[in-house]
Each structure stands twice: as structure tokens, then as C-alpha cells.
CSV table of N, CA and C in Angstrom, one decimal:
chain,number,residue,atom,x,y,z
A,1027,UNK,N,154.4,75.7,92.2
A,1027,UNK,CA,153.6,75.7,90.9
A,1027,UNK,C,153.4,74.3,90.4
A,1028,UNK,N,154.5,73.6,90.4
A,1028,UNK,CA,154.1,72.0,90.1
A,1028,UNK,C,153.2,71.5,91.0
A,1029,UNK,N,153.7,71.8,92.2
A,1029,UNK,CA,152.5,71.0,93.3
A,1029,UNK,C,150.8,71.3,92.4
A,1030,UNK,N,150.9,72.0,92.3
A,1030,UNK,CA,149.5,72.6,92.3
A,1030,UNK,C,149.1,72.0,90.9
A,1031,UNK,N,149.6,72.2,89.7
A,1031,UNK,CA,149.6,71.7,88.6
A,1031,UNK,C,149.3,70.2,89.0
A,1032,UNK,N,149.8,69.6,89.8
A,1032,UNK,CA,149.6,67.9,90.0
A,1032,UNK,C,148.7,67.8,90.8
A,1033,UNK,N,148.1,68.7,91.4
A,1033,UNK,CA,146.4,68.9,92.4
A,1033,UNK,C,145.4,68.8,91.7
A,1034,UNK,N,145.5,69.9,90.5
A,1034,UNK,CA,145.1,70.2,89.3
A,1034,UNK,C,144.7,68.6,88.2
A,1035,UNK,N,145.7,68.0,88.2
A,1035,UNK,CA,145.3,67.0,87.3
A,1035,UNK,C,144.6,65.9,88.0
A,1036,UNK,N,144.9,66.0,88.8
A,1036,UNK,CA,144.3,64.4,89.9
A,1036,UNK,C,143.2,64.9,90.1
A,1037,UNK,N,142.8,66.0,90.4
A,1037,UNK,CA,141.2,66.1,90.6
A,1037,UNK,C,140.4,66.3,89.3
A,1038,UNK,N,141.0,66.6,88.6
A,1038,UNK,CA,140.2,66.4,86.6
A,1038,UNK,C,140.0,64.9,86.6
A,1039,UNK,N,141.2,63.9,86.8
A,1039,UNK,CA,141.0,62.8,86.5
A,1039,UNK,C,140.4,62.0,87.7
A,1040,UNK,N,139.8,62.5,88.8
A,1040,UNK,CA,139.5,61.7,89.7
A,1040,UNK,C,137.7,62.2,89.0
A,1041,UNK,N,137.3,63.8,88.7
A,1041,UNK,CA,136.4,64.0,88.1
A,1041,UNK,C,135.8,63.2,87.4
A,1042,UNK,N,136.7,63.1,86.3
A,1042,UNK,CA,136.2,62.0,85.4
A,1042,UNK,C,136.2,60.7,85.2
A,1043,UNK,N,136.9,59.9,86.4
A,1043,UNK,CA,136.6,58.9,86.7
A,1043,UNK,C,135.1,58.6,87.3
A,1044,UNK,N,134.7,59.5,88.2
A,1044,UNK,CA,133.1,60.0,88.9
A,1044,UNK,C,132.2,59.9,88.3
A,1045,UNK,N,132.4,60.7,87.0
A,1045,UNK,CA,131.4,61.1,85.8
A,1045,UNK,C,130.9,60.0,85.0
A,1046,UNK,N,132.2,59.0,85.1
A,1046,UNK,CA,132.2,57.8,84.2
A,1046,UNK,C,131.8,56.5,85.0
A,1047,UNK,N,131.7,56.9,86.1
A,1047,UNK,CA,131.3,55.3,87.0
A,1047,UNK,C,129.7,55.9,87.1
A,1048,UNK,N,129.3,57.3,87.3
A,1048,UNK,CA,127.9,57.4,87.7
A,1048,UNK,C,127.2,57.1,86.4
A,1049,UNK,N,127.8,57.0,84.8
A,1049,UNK,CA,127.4,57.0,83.6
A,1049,UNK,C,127.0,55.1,83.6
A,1050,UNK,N,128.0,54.7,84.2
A,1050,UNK,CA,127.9,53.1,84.4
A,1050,UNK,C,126.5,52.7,85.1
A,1051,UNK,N,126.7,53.2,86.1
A,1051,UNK,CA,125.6,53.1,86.8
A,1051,UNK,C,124.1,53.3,86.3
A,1052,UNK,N,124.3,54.4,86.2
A,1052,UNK,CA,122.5,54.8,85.4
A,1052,UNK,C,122.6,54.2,84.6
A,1053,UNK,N,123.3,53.3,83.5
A,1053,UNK,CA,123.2,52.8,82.2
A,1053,UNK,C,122.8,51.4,82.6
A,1054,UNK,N,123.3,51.0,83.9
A,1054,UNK,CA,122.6,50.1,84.7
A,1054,UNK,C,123.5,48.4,83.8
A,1055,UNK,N,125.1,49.0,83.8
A,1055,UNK,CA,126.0,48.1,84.3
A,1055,UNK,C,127.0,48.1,85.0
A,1056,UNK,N,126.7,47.3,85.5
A,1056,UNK,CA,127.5,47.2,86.8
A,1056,UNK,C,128.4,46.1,86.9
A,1057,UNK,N,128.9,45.2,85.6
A,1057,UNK,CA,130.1,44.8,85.7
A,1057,UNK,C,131.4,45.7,85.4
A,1058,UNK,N,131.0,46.4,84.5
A,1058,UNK,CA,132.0,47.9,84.2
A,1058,UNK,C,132.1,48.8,85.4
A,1059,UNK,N,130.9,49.0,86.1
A,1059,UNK,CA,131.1,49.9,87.1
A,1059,UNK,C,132.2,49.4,88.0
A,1060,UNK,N,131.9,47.9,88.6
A,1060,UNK,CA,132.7,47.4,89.9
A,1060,UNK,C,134.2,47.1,89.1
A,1061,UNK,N,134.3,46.9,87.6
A,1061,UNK,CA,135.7,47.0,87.3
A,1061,UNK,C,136.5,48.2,87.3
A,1062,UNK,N,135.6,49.5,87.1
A,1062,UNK,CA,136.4,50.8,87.3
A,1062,UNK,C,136.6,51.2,88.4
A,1063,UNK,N,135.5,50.9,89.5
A,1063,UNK,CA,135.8,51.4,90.9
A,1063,UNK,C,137.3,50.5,91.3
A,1064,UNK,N,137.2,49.3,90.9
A,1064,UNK,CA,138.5,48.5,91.2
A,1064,UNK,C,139.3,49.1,91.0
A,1065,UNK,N,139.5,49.3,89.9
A,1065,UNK,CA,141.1,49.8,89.5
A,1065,UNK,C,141.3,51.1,89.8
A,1066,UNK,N,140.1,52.0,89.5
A,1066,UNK,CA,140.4,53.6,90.4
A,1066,UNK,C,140.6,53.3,92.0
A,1067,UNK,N,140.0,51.8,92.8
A,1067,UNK,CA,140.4,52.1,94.3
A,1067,UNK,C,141.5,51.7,94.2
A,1068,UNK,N,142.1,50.8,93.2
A,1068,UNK,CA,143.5,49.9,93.7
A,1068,UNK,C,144.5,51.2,93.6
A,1069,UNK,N,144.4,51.7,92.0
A,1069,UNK,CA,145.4,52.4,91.9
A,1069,UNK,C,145.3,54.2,93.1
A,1070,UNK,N,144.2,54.5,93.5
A,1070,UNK,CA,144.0,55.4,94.2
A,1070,UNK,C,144.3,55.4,95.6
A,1071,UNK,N,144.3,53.8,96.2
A,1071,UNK,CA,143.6,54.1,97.6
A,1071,UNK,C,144.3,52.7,97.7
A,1072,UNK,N,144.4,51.8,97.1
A,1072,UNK,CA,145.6,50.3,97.2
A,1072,UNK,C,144.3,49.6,98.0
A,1073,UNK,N,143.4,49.6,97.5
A,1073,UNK,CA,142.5,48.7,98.1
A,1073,UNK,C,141.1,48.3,97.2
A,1074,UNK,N,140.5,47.6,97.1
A,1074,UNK,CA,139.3,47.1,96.4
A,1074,UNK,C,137.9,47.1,96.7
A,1075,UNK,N,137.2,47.8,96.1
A,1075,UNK,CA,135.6,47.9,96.3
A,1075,UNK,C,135.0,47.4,97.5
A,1076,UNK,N,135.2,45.9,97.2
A,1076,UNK,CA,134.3,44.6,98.0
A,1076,UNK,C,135.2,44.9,99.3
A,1077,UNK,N,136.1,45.2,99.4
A,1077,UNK,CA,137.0,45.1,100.4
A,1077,UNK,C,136.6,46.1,101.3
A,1078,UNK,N,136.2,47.8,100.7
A,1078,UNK,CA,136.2,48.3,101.3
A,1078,UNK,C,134.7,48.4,102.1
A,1079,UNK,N,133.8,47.5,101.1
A,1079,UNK,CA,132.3,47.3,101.2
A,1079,UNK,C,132.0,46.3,102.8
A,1080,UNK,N,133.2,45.5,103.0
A,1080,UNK,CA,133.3,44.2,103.9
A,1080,UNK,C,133.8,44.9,105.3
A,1081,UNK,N,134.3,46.3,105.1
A,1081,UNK,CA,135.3,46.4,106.3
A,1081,UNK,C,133.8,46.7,107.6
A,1082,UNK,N,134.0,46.8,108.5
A,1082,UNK,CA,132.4,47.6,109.8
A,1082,UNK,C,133.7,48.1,109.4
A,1083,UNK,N,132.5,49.3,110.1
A,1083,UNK,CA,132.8,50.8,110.4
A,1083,UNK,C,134.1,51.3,111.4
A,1084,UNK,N,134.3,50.7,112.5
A,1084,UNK,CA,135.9,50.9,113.0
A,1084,UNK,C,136.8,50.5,112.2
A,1085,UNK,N,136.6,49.5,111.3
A,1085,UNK,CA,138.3,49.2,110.7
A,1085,UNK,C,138.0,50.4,109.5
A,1086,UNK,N,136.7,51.0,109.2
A,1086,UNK,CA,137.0,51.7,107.7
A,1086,UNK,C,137.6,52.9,108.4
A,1087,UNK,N,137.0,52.9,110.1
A,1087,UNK,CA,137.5,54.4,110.4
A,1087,UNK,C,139.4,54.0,110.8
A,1088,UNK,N,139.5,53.2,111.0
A,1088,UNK,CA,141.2,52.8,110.8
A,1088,UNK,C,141.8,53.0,109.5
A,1089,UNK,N,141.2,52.6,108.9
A,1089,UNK,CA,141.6,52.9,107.3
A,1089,UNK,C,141.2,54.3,107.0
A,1090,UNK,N,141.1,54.9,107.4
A,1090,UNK,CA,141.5,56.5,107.0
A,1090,UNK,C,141.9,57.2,107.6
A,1091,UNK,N,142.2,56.7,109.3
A,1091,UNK,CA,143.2,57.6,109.9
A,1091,UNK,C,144.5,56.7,109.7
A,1092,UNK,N,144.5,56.0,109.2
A,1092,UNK,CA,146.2,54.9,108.8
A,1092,UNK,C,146.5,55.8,107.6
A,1093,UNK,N,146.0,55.5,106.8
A,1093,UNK,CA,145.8,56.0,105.3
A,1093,UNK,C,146.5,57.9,105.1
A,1094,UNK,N,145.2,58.8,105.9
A,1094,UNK,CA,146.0,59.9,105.7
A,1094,UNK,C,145.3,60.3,104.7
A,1095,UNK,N,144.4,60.1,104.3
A,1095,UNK,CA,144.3,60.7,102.8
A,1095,UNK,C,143.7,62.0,102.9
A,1096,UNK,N,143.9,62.6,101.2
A,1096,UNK,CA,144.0,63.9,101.4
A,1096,UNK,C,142.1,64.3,101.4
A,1097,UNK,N,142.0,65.0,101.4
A,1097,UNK,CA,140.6,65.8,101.2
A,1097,UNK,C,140.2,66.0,99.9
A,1098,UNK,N,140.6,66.0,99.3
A,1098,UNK,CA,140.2,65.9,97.8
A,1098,UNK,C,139.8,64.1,97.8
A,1099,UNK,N,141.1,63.1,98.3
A,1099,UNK,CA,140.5,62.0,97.6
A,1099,UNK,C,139.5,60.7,98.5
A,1100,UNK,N,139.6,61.8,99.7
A,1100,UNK,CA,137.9,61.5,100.5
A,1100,UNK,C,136.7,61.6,99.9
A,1101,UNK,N,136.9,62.8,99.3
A,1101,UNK,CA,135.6,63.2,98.8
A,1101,UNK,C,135.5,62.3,97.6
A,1102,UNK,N,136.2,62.0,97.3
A,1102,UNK,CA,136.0,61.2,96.0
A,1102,UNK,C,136.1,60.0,96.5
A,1103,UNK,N,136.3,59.1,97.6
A,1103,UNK,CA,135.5,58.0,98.0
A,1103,UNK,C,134.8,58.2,98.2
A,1104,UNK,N,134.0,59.8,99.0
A,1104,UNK,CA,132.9,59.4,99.3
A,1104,UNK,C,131.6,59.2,98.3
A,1105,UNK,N,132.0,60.1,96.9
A,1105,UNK,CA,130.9,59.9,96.1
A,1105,UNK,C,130.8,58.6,95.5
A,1106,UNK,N,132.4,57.7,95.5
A,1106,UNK,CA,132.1,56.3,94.9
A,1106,UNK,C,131.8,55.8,95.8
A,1107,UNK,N,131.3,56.0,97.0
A,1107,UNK,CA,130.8,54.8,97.6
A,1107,UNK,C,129.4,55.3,97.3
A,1108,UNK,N,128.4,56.6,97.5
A,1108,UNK,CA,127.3,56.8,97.3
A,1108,UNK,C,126.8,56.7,96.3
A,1109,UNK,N,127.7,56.8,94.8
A,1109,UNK,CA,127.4,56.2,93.5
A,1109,UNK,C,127.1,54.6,93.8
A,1110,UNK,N,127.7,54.3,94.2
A,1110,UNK,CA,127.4,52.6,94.3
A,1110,UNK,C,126.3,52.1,95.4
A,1111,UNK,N,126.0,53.0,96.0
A,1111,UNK,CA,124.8,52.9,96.7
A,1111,UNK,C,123.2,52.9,96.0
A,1112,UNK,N,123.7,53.9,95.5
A,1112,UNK,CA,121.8,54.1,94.1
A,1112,UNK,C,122.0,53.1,93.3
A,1113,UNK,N,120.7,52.8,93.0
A,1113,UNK,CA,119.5,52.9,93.8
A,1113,UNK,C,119.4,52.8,95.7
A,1114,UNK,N,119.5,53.4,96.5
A,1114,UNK,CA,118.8,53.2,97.7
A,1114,UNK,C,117.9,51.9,98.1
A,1115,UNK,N,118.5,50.7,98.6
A,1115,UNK,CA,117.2,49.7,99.2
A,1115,UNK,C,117.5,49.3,100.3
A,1116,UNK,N,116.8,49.7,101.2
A,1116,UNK,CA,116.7,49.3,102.9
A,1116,UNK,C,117.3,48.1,103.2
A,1117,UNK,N,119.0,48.0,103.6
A,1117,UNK,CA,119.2,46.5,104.1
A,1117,UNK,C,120.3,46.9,104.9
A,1118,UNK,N,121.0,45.5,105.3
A,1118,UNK,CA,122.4,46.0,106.1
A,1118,UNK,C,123.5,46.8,105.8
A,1119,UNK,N,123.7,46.3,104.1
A,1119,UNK,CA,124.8,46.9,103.5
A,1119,UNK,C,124.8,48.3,103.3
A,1120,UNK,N,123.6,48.5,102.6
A,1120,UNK,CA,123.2,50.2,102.3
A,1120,UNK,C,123.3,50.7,103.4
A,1121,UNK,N,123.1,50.2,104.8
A,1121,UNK,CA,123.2,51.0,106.3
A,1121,UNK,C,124.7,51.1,106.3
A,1122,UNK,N,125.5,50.1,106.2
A,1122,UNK,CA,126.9,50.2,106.3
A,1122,UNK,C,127.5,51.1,105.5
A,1123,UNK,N,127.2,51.4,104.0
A,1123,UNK,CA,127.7,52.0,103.2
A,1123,UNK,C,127.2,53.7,103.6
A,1124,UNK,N,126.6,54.0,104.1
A,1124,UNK,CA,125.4,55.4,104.1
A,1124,UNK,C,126.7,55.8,106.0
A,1125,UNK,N,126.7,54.6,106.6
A,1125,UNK,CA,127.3,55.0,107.7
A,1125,UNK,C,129.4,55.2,107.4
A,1126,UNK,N,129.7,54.7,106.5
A,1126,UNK,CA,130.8,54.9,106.1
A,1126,UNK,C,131.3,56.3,105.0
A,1127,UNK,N,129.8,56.8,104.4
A,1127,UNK,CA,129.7,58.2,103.7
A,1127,UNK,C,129.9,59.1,104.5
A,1128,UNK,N,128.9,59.2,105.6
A,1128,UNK,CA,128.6,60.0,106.9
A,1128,UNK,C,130.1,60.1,107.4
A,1129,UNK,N,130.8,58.9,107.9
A,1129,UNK,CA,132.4,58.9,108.4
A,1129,UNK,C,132.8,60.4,107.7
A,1130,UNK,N,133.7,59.8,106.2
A,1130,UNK,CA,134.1,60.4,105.2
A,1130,UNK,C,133.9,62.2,105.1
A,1131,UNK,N,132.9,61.9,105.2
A,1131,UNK,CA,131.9,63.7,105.4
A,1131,UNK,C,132.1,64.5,106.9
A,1132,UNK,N,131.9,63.7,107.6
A,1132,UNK,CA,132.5,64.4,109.5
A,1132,UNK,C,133.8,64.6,109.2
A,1133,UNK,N,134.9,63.5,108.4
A,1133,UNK,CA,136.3,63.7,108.6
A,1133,UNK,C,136.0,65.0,108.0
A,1134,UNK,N,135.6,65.3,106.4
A,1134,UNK,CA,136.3,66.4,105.7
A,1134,UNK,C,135.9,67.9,106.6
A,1135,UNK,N,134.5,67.8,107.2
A,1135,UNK,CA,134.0,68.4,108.0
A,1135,UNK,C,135.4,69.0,109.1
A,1136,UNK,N,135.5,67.6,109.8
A,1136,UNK,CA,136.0,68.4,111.2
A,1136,UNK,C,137.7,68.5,110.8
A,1137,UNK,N,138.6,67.3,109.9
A,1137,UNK,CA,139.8,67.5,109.9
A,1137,UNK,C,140.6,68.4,108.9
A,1138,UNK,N,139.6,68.7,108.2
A,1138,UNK,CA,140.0,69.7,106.6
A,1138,UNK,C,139.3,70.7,106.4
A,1139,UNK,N,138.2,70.8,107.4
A,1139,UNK,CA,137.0,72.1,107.5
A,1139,UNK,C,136.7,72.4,105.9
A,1140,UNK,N,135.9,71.3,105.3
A,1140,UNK,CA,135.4,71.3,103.8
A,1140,UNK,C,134.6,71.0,103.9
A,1141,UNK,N,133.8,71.6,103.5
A,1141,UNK,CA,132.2,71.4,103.0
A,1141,UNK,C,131.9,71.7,101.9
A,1142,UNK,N,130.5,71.2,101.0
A,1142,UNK,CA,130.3,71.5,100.1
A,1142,UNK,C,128.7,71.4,99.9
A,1143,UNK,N,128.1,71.8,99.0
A,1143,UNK,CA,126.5,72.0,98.6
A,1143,UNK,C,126.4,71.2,98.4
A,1144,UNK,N,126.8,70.0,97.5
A,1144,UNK,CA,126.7,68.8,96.9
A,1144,UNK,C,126.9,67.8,98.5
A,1145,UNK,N,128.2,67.7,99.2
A,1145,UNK,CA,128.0,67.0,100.2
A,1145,UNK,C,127.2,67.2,101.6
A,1146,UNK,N,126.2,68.1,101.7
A,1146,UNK,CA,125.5,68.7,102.2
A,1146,UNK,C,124.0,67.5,101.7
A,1147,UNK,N,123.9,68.4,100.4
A,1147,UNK,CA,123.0,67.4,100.0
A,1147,UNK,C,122.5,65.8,100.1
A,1148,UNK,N,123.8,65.3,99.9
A,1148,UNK,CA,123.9,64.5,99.9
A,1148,UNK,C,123.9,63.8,101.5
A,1149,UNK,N,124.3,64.1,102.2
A,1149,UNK,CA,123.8,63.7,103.9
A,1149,UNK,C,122.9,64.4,104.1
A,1150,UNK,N,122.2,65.1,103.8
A,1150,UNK,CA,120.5,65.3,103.9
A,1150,UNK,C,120.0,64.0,103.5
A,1151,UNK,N,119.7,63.6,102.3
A,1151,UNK,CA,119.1,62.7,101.4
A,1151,UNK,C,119.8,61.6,102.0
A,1152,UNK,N,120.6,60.8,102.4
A,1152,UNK,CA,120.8,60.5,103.3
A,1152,UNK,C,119.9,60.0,104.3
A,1153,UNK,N,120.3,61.1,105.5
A,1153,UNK,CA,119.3,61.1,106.9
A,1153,UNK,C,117.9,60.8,106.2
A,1154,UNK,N,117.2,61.9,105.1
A,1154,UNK,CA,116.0,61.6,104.7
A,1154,UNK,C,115.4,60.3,104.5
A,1155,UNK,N,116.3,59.5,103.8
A,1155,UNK,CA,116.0,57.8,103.4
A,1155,UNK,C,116.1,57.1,104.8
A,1156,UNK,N,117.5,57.6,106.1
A,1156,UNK,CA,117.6,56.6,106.9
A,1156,UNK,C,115.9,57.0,108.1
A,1157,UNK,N,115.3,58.2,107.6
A,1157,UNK,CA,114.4,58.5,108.8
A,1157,UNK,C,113.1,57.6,107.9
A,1158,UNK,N,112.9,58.1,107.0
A,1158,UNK,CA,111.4,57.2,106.5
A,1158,UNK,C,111.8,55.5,106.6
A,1159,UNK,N,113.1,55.0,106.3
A,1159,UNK,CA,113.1,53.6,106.1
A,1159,UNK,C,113.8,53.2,107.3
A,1160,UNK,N,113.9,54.0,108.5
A,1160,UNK,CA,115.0,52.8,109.8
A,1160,UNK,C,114.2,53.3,111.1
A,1161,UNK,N,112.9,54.4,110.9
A,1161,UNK,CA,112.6,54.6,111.9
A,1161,UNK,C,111.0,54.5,112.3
């Protein structure tokens, strides 16, 4: 019952952490935004934004099979990384970030068999942007 109760809270407050970085964003600041992702990745995940922005794609996929993390708080990197992605503009980084969502999304897929409408969507739109703008 406690377990669950403490599942219960971390996903309200990882919620609202989400709610409040995507509010940062559309409001279209983004020194607030990169200070909340900081301290929600430090304190969530012991690592920092730019940090995780800098890693290529084999060390981020080492960093989640080191890590372990649970499926709940994948998914919630994965929306801060795609929060921090919009606006969408065609460069390296947005490729790097869109290929580190994708990761994130196959793990919950194949190692936690979770799916959702929203992350569905969300790698549609996705593929949709990388087919009109990489091909």
C-alpha cells in the first residue's frame, strides 16, 4: 500500500512538473524552463539538461540501461526532452534529441510493454517532421 501511495505521488509531481515546464515554454521563457528541467533532471535522474542534450545516442542508450529507470520516469524524460524540442527546426540537435525520444519510446515499448495515445502521437509527428524535413 505504501509502495503504491509513493508511485502515486511521484507521478502527480513529475505531472506537474510537465505541466509547468510546457507552461514555460509556450510562454516562451526559457531561462525558467532550462532552470526547472535542471533541477527536476538533477534531482530525478542526477544529471543535467545540456548534459543529457551533449550525450550521441550510444552513451544516452548507456545511460538508461546503467540507470535502470523505471517506466514512469522514462516517460517523463521523454516528454522533457520533446517539450524542449518545440518549436521543431531542422538541425543536428533537434535530430539528436527526436533520435533520443524514439530510444526512450522503443525502451518503454519493448522493456515495459507501455504504450500510450499520447506517445504514439507523438512519434508519428515525429517521423512526420523527420519525413518532410530529412528526406
Amino acid at each position: 500500500m505504501y509502495r503504491k501511495d509513493y508511485i502515486l505521488t511521484e507521478l502527480e509531481k513529475m505531472a506537474l512538473v510537465i505541466a509547468r515546464l510546457l507552461g514555460l515554454k509556450e510562454a516562451g521563457k526559457a531561462d525558467e524552463f532550462i532552470k526547472l528541467a535542471d533541477s527536476t533532471l538533477l534531482n530525478e535522474y542526477k544529471i543535467k539538461l545540456d548534459e543529457i542534450l551533449e550525450l550521441d545516442i550510444d552513451a544516452f542508450k548507456l545511460l538508461l540501461e546503467h540507470e535502470n529507470y523505471s517506466a514512469d520516469k522514462l516517460d517523463a524524460l521523454a516528454q522533457l526532452l520533446y517539450i524542449y524540442s518545440l518549436p521543431f527546426t531542422a538541425n543536428a540537435e533537434l535530430l539528436l534529441s527526436f533520435k533520443k525520444i524514439l530510444l526512450v519510446y522503443d525502451v518503454l515499448e519493448q522493456q515495459y510493454h507501455r504504450q500510450s495515445f499520447e506517445n504514439i502521437n507523438k512519434r508519428n509527428t515525429i517521423y512526420q517532421f523527420l519525413q518532410t524535413n530529412y528526406e
